Short mmCIF file of C-alpha atoms in Angstrom, two decimals:
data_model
loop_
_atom_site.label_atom_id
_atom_site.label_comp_id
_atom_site.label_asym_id
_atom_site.label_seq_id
_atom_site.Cartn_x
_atom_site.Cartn_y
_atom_site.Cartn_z
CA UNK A 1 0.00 0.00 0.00
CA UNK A 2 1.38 3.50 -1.08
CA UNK A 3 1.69 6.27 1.60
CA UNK A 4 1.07 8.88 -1.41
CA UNK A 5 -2.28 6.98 -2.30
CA UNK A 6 -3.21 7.24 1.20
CA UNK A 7 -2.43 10.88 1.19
CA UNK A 8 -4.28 11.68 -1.44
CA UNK A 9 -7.81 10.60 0.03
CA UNK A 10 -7.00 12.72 3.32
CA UNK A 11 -8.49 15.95 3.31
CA UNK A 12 -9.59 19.11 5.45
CA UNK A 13 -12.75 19.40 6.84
CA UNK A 14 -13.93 22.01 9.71
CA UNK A 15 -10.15 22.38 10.29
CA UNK A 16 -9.20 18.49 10.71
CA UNK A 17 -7.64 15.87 8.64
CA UNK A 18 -10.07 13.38 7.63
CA UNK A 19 -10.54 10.71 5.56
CA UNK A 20 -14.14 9.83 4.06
CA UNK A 21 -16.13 6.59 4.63
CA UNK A 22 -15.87 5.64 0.89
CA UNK A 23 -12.25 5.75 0.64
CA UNK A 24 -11.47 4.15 4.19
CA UNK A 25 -13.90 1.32 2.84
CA UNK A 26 -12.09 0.72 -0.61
CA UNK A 27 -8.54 0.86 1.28
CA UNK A 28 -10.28 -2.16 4.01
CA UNK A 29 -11.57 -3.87 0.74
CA UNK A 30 -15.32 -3.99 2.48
CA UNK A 31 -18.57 -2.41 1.40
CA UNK A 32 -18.69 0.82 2.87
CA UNK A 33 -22.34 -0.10 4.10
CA UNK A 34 -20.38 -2.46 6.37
CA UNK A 35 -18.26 -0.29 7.34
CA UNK A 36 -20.90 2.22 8.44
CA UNK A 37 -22.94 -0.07 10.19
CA UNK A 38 -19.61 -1.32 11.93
CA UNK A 39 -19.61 2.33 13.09
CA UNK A 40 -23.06 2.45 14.30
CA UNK A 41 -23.01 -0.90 15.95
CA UNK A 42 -20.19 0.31 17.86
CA UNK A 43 -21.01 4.42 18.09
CA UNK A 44 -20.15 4.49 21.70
CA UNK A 45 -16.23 4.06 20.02
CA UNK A 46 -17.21 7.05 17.82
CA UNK A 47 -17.77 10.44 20.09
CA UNK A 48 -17.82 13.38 17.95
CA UNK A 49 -14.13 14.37 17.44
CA UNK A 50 -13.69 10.64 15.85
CA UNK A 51 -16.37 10.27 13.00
CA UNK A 52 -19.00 12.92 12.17
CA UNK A 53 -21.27 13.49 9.37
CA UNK A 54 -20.87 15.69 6.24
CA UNK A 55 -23.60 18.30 6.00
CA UNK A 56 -24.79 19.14 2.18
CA UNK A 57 -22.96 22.13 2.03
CA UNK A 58 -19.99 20.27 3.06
CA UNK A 59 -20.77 17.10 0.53
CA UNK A 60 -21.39 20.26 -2.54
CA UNK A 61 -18.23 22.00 -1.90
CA UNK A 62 -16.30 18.38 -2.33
CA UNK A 63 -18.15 18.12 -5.62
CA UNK A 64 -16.89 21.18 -6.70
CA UNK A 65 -13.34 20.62 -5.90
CA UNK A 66 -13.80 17.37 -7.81
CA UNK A 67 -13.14 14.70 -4.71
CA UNK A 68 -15.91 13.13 -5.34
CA UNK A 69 -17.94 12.84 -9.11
CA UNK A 70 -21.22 13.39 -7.63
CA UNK A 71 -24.18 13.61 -4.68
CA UNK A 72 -25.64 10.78 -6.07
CA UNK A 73 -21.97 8.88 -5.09
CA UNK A 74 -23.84 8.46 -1.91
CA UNK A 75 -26.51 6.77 -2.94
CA UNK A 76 -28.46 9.18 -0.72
CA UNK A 77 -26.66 8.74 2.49
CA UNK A 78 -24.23 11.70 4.08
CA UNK A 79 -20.80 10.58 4.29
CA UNK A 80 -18.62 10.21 7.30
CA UNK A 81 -15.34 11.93 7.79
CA UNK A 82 -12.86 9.51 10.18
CA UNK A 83 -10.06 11.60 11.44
CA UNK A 84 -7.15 9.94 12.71
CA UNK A 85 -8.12 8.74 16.02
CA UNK A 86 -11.85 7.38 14.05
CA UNK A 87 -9.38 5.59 11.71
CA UNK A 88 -7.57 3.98 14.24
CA UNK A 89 -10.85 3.20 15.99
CA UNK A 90 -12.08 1.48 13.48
CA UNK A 91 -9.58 -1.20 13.15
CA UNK A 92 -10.66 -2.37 16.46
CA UNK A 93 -14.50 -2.83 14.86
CA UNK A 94 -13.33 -4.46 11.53
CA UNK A 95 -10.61 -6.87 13.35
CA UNK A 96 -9.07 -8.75 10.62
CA UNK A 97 -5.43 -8.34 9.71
CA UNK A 98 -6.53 -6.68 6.10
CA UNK A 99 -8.02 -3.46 8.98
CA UNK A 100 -4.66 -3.72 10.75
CA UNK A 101 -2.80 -3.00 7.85
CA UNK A 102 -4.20 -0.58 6.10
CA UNK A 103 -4.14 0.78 9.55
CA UNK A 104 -0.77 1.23 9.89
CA UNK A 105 -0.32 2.34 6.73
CA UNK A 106 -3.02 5.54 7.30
CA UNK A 107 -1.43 6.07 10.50
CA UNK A 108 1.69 6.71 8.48
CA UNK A 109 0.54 8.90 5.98
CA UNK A 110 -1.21 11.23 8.77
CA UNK A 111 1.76 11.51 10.96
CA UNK A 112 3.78 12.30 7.64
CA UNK A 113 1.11 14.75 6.80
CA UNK A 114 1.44 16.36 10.33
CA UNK A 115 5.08 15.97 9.73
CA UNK A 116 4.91 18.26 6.31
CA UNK A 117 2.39 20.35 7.82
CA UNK A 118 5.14 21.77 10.73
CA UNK A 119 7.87 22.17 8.61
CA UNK A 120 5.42 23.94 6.20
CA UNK A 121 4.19 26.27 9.06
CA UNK A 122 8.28 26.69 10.02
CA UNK A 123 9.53 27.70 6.28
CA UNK A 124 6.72 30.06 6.12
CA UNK A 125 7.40 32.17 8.97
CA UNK A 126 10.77 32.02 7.75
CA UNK A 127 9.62 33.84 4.66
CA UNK A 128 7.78 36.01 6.43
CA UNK A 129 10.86 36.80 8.22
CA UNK A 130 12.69 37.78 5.34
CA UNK A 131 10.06 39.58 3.62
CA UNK A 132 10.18 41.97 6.99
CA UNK A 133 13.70 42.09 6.95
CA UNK A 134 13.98 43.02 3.16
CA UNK A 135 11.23 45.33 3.07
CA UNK A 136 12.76 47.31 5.84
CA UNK A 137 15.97 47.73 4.01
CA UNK A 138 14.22 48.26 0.47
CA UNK A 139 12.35 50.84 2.67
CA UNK A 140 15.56 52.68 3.27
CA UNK A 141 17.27 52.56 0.00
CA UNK A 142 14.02 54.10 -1.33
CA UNK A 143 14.04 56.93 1.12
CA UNK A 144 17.62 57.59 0.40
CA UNK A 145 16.63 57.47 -3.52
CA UNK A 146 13.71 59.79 -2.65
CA UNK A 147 15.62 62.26 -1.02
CA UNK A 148 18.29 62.65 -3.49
CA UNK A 149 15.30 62.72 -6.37
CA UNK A 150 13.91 65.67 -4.11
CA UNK A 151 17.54 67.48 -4.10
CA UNK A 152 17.68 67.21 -7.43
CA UNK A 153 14.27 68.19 -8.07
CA UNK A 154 14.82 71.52 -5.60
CA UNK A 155 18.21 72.57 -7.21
CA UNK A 156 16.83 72.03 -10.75
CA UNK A 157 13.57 74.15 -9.50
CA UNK A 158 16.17 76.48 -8.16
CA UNK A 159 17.68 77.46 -11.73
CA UNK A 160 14.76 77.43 -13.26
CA UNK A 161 12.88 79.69 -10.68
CA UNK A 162 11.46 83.03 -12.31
CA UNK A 163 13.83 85.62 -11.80
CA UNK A 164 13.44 88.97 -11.04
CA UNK A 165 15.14 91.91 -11.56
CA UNK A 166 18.05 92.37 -14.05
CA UNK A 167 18.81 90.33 -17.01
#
C-alpha cells in the first residue's frame, strides 16, 4: 500500500484531517455499508471528534473541488469523515489483519502529513521573516533614492525659478 495513495484521500474538513467513509472502505476492501454499520453498531467508540457526518454544504463544496464525481456517489446517504483517532478506531470494529494493515499504513501517511504540515508552518514564517527584513531595508534605499530625487528636483527648481530683476 502506497503512503502517497493514502495521502491523497486525506483531506480538510472544519479544520481536521479526515478521511471519508468511501475511501477508508475501498482501502479495508469492504462495502462501505459495512463499514458504516460497523460504526453504528459500535457508536459508543465514535464520540464526535472521531467520526461525524458531512452536511450538504460540506458534501457540494467536495463536488466542486472534484473529490468526489457526484451527490448521487452516496446513494443518498451523508458521508462520514474519520479523522485519525476514528481511523484507528475502526480497526478495532473491523478486526481482521486486512483493517490492521491498512491501519498502519493511514497512521503513516497522517503523521507524515502532520510531519509536512510543521515544517510547512516553520519555512513560512521564515519567509515572512525575510520579507520583513527586506522590506525594511528596500524601505531605506528608497528613502535615500527619494531624497536625493527631491535634491535634485529643488536645485533644478532652483535654476529654473522666475527671476526677477536684471537680465
Amino acid at each position: 500500500m502506497h503512503l502517497q495513495s493514502i495521502q491523497t484521500k486525506i483531506h480538510e474538513i472544519r479544520g481536521q484531517k479526515v478521511m471519508l467513509d468511501f475511501d477508508l472502505a475501498k482501502l479495508y476492501k469492504v462495502e462501505n455499508r459495512a463499514l458504516k454499520q460497523a460504526v453504528k453498531r459500535n457508536i459508543d467508540r465514535f464520540p464526535n471528534d472521531f467520526v461525524f457526518v458531512l452536511s450538504d454544504n460540506e458534501v457540494s463544496e467536495m463536488v466542486s473541488q472534484i473529490v468526489i464525481p457526484s451527490k448521487s456517489y452516496f446513494g443518498g446517504a451523508l458521508p462520514f469523515a474519520f479523522t485519525e483517532q476514528g481511523v484507528s478506531m475502526l480497526s478495532s470494529v473491523l478486526r481482521s489483519k486486512k483493517a490492521i494493515q491498512v491501519n498502519i499504513a493511514v497512521m503513516r501517511a497522517f503523521v507524515i502529513m502532520r510531519h509536512y504540515a510543521l515544517s510547512h508552518k516553520d519555512l513560512t514564517e521564515k519567509l515572512k521573516e525575510m520579507e520583513n527584513r527586506y522590506n525594511r531595508q528596500f524601505k531605506d534605499v528608497y528613502e535615500a533614492l527619494k531624497y536625493l530625487m527631491d535634491e535634485k528636483n529643488e536645485k533644478e527648481n532652483w535654476e529654473n525659478r522666475r527671476r526677477i530683476g536684471y537680465r
